[in-house]
mmCIF file of C-alpha atoms in Angstrom:
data_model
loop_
_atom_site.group_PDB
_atom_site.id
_atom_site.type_symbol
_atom_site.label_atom_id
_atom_site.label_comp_id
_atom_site.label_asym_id
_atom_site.label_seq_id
_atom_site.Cartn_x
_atom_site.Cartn_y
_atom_site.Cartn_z
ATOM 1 C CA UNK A 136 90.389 102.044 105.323
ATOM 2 C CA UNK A 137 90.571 101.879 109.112
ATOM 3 C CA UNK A 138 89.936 104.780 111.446
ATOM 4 C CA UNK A 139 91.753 104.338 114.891
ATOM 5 C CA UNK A 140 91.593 106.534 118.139
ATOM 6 C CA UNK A 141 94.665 107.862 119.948
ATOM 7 C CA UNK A 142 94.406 104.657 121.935
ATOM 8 C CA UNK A 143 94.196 102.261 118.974
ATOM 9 C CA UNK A 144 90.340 101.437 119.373
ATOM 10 C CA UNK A 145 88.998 100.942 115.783
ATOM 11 C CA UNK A 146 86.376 103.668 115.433
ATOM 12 C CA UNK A 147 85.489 103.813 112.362
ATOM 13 C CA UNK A 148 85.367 101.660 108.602
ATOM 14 C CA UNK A 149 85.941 103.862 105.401
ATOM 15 C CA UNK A 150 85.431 102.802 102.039
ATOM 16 C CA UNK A 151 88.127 103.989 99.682
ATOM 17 C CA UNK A 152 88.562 102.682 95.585
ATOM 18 C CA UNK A 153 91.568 104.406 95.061
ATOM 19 C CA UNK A 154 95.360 102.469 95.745
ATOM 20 C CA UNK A 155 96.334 104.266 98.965
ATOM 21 C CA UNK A 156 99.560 105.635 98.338
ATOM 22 C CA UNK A 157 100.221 108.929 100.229
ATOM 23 C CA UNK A 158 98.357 111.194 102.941
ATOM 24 C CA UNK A 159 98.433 114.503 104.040
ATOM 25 C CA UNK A 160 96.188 117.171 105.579
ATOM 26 C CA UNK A 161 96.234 120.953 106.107
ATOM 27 C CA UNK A 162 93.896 120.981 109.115
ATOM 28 C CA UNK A 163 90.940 121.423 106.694
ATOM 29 C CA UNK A 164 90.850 118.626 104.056
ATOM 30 C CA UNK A 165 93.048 115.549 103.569
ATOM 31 C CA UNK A 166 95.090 115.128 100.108
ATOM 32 C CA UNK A 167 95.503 111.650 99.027
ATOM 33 C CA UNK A 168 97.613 110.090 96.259
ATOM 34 C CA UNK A 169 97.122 106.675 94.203
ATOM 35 C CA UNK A 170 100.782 107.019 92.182
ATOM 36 C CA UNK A 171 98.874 108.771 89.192
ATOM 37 C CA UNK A 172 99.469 112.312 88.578
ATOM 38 C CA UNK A 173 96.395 113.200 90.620
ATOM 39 C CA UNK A 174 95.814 114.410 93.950
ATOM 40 C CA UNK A 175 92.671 113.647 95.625
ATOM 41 C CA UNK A 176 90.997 116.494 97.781
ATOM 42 C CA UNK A 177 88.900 114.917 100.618
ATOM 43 C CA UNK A 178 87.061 115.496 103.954
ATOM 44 C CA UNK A 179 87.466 113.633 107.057
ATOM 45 C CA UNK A 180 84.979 111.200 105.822
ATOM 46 C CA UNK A 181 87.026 110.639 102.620
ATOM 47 C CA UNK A 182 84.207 112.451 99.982
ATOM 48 C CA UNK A 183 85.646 113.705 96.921
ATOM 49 C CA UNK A 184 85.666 117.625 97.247
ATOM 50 C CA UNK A 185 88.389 118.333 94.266
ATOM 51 C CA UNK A 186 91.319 116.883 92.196
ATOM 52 C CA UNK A 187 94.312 118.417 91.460
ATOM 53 C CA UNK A 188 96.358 117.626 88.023
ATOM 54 C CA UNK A 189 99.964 117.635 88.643
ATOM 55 C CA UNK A 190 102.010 118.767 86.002
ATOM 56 C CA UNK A 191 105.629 119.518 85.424
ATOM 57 C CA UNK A 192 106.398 122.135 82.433
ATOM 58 C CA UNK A 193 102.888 121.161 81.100
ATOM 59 C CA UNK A 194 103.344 117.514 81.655
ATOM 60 C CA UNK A 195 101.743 115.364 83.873
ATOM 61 C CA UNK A 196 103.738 114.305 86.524
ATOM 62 C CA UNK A 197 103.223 110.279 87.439
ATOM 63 C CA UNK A 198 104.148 107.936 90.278
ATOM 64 C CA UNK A 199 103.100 111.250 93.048
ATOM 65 C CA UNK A 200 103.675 108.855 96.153
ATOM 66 C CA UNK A 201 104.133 110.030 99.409
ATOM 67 C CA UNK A 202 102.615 113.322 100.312
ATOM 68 C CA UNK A 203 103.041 115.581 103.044
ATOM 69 C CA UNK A 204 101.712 119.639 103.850
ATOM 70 C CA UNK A 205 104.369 122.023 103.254
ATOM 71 C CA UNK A 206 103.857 125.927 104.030
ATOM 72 C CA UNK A 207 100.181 125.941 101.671
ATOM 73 C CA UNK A 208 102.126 123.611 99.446
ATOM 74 C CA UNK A 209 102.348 120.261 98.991
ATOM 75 C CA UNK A 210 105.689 117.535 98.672
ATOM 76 C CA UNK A 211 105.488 114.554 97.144
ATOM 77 C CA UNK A 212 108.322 112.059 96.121
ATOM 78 C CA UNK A 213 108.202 110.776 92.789
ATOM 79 C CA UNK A 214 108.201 106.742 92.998
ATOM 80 C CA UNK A 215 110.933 105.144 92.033
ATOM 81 C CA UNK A 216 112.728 108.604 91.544
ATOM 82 C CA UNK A 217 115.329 110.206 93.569
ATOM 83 C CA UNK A 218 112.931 113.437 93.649
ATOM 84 C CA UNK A 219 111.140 115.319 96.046
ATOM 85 C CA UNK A 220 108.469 117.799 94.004
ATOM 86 C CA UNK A 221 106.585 120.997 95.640
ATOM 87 C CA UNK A 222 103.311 121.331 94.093
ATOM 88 C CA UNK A 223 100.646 124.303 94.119
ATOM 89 C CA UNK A 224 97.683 122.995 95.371
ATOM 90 C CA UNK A 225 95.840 125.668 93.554
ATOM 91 C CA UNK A 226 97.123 125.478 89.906
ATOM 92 C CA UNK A 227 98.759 121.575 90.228
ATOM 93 C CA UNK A 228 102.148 123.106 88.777
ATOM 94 C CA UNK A 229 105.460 121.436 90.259
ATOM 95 C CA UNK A 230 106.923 124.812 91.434
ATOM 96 C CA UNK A 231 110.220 123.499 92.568
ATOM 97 C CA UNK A 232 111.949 120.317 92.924
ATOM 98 C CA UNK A 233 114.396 118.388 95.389
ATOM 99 C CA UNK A 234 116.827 116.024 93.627
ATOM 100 C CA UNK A 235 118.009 113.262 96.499
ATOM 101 C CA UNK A 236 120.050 111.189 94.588
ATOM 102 C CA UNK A 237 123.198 111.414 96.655
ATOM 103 C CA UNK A 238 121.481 110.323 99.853
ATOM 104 C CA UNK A 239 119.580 107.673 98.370
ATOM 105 C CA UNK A 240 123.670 106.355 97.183
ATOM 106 C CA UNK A 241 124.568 106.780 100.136
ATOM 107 C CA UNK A 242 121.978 104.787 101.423
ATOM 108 C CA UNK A 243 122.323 101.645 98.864
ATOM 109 C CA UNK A 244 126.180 101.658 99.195
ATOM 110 C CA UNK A 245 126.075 101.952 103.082
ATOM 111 C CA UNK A 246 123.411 99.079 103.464
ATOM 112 C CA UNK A 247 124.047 97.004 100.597
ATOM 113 C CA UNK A 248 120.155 97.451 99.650
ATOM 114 C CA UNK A 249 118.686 96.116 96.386
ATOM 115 C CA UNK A 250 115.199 96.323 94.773
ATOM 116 C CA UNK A 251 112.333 98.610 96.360
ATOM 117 C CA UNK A 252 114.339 100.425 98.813
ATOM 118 C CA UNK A 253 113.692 104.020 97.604
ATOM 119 C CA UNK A 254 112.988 107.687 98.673
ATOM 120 C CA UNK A 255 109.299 107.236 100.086
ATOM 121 C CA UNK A 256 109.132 109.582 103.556
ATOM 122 C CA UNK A 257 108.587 113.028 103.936
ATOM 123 C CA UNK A 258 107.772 114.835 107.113
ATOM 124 C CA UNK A 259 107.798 118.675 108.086
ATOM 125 C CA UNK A 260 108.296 119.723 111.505
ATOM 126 C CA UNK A 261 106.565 123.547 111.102
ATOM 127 C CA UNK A 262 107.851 124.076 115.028
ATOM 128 C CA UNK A 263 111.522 123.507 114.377
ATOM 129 C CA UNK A 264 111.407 124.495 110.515
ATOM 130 C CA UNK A 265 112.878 120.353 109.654
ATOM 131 C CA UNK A 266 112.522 119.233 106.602
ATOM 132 C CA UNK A 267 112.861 115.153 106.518
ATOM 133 C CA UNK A 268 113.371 112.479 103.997
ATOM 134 C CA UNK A 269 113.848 108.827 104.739
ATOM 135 C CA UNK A 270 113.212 105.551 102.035
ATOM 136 C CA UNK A 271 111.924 102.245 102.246
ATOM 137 C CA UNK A 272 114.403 100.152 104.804
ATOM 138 C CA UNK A 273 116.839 103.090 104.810
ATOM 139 C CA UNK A 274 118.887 102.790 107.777
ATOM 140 C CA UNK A 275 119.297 106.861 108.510
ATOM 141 C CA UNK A 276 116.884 109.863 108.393
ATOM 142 C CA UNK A 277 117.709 112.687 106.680
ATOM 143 C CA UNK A 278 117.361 116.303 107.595
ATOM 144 C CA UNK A 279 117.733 118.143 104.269
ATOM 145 C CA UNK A 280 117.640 122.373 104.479
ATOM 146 C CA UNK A 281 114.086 123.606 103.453
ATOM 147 C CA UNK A 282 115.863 126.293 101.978
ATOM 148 C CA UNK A 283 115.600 124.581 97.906
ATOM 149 C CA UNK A 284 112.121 124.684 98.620
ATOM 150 C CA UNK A 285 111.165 128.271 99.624
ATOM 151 C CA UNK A 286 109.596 130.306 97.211
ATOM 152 C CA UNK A 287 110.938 134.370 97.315
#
């Protein structure tokens, strides 16, 4: 893994064994995915400081991809799935779930894509509240409502 500076100077090597799949941080520690059902709790410099099982209804939930920091949470999309999960990052449980299946439709219909061209980007905007899902060669971004997501 390669560490860059704002400017795009390499600073840095990392060594990593896992697949990189997904990344996210919370300020504090870095979560990192390898499209098993566990999330990898590291420091800046990548050491191992916990693991979190995800699990759905007891079940391990496979494929976690792309990962981002959600209000103490975190989202991941399921690969290959037309779902967005929210996971504790305490207890690993899937404590709700986003179902995009009509955008990623949309998307195949509109663009005629085939093949590997699925849900796989997530991005929060905490200042403006956004919620955002995109896939591989999609030709939109979607702003979905956060609301399916909060907990009461």
């Amino acid at each position: 893994m390669f560490v860059y500076s704002l400017d795009l100077v390499l600073v840095r090597t990392i060594r990593w064994e896992k697949d990189g799949w997904g990344l996210a941080h919370n300020g504090t520690h870095l979560f990192a995915s390898d499209g098993t059902s566990t999330i990898y709790v590291v420091d800046k410099d990548f050491q191992l400081q916990s693991k979190i099982a995800v699990k759905e209804n007891g079940r391990p939930v496979i494929y976690l991809n792309e990962l981002e920091y959600y209000k103490g949470l975190l989202l991941a999309n399921i690969y290959y799935q037309p779902n967005v999960v929210m996971i504790n990052i305490t207890s690993g449980e899937v404590v709700a779930k986003y179902n995009a299946a009509a955008l990623a439709i949309e998307e195949v219909e509109k663009h005629r894509l085939q093949g590997d061209e699925v849900l796989n980007g997530i991005a929060y905007d905490e200042k403006t509240n956004r919620l955002l899902l995109t896939g591989k060669n999609w030709g939109q971004i979607y702003e979905i409502p956060t609301s399916p997501f909060d907990l009461k």
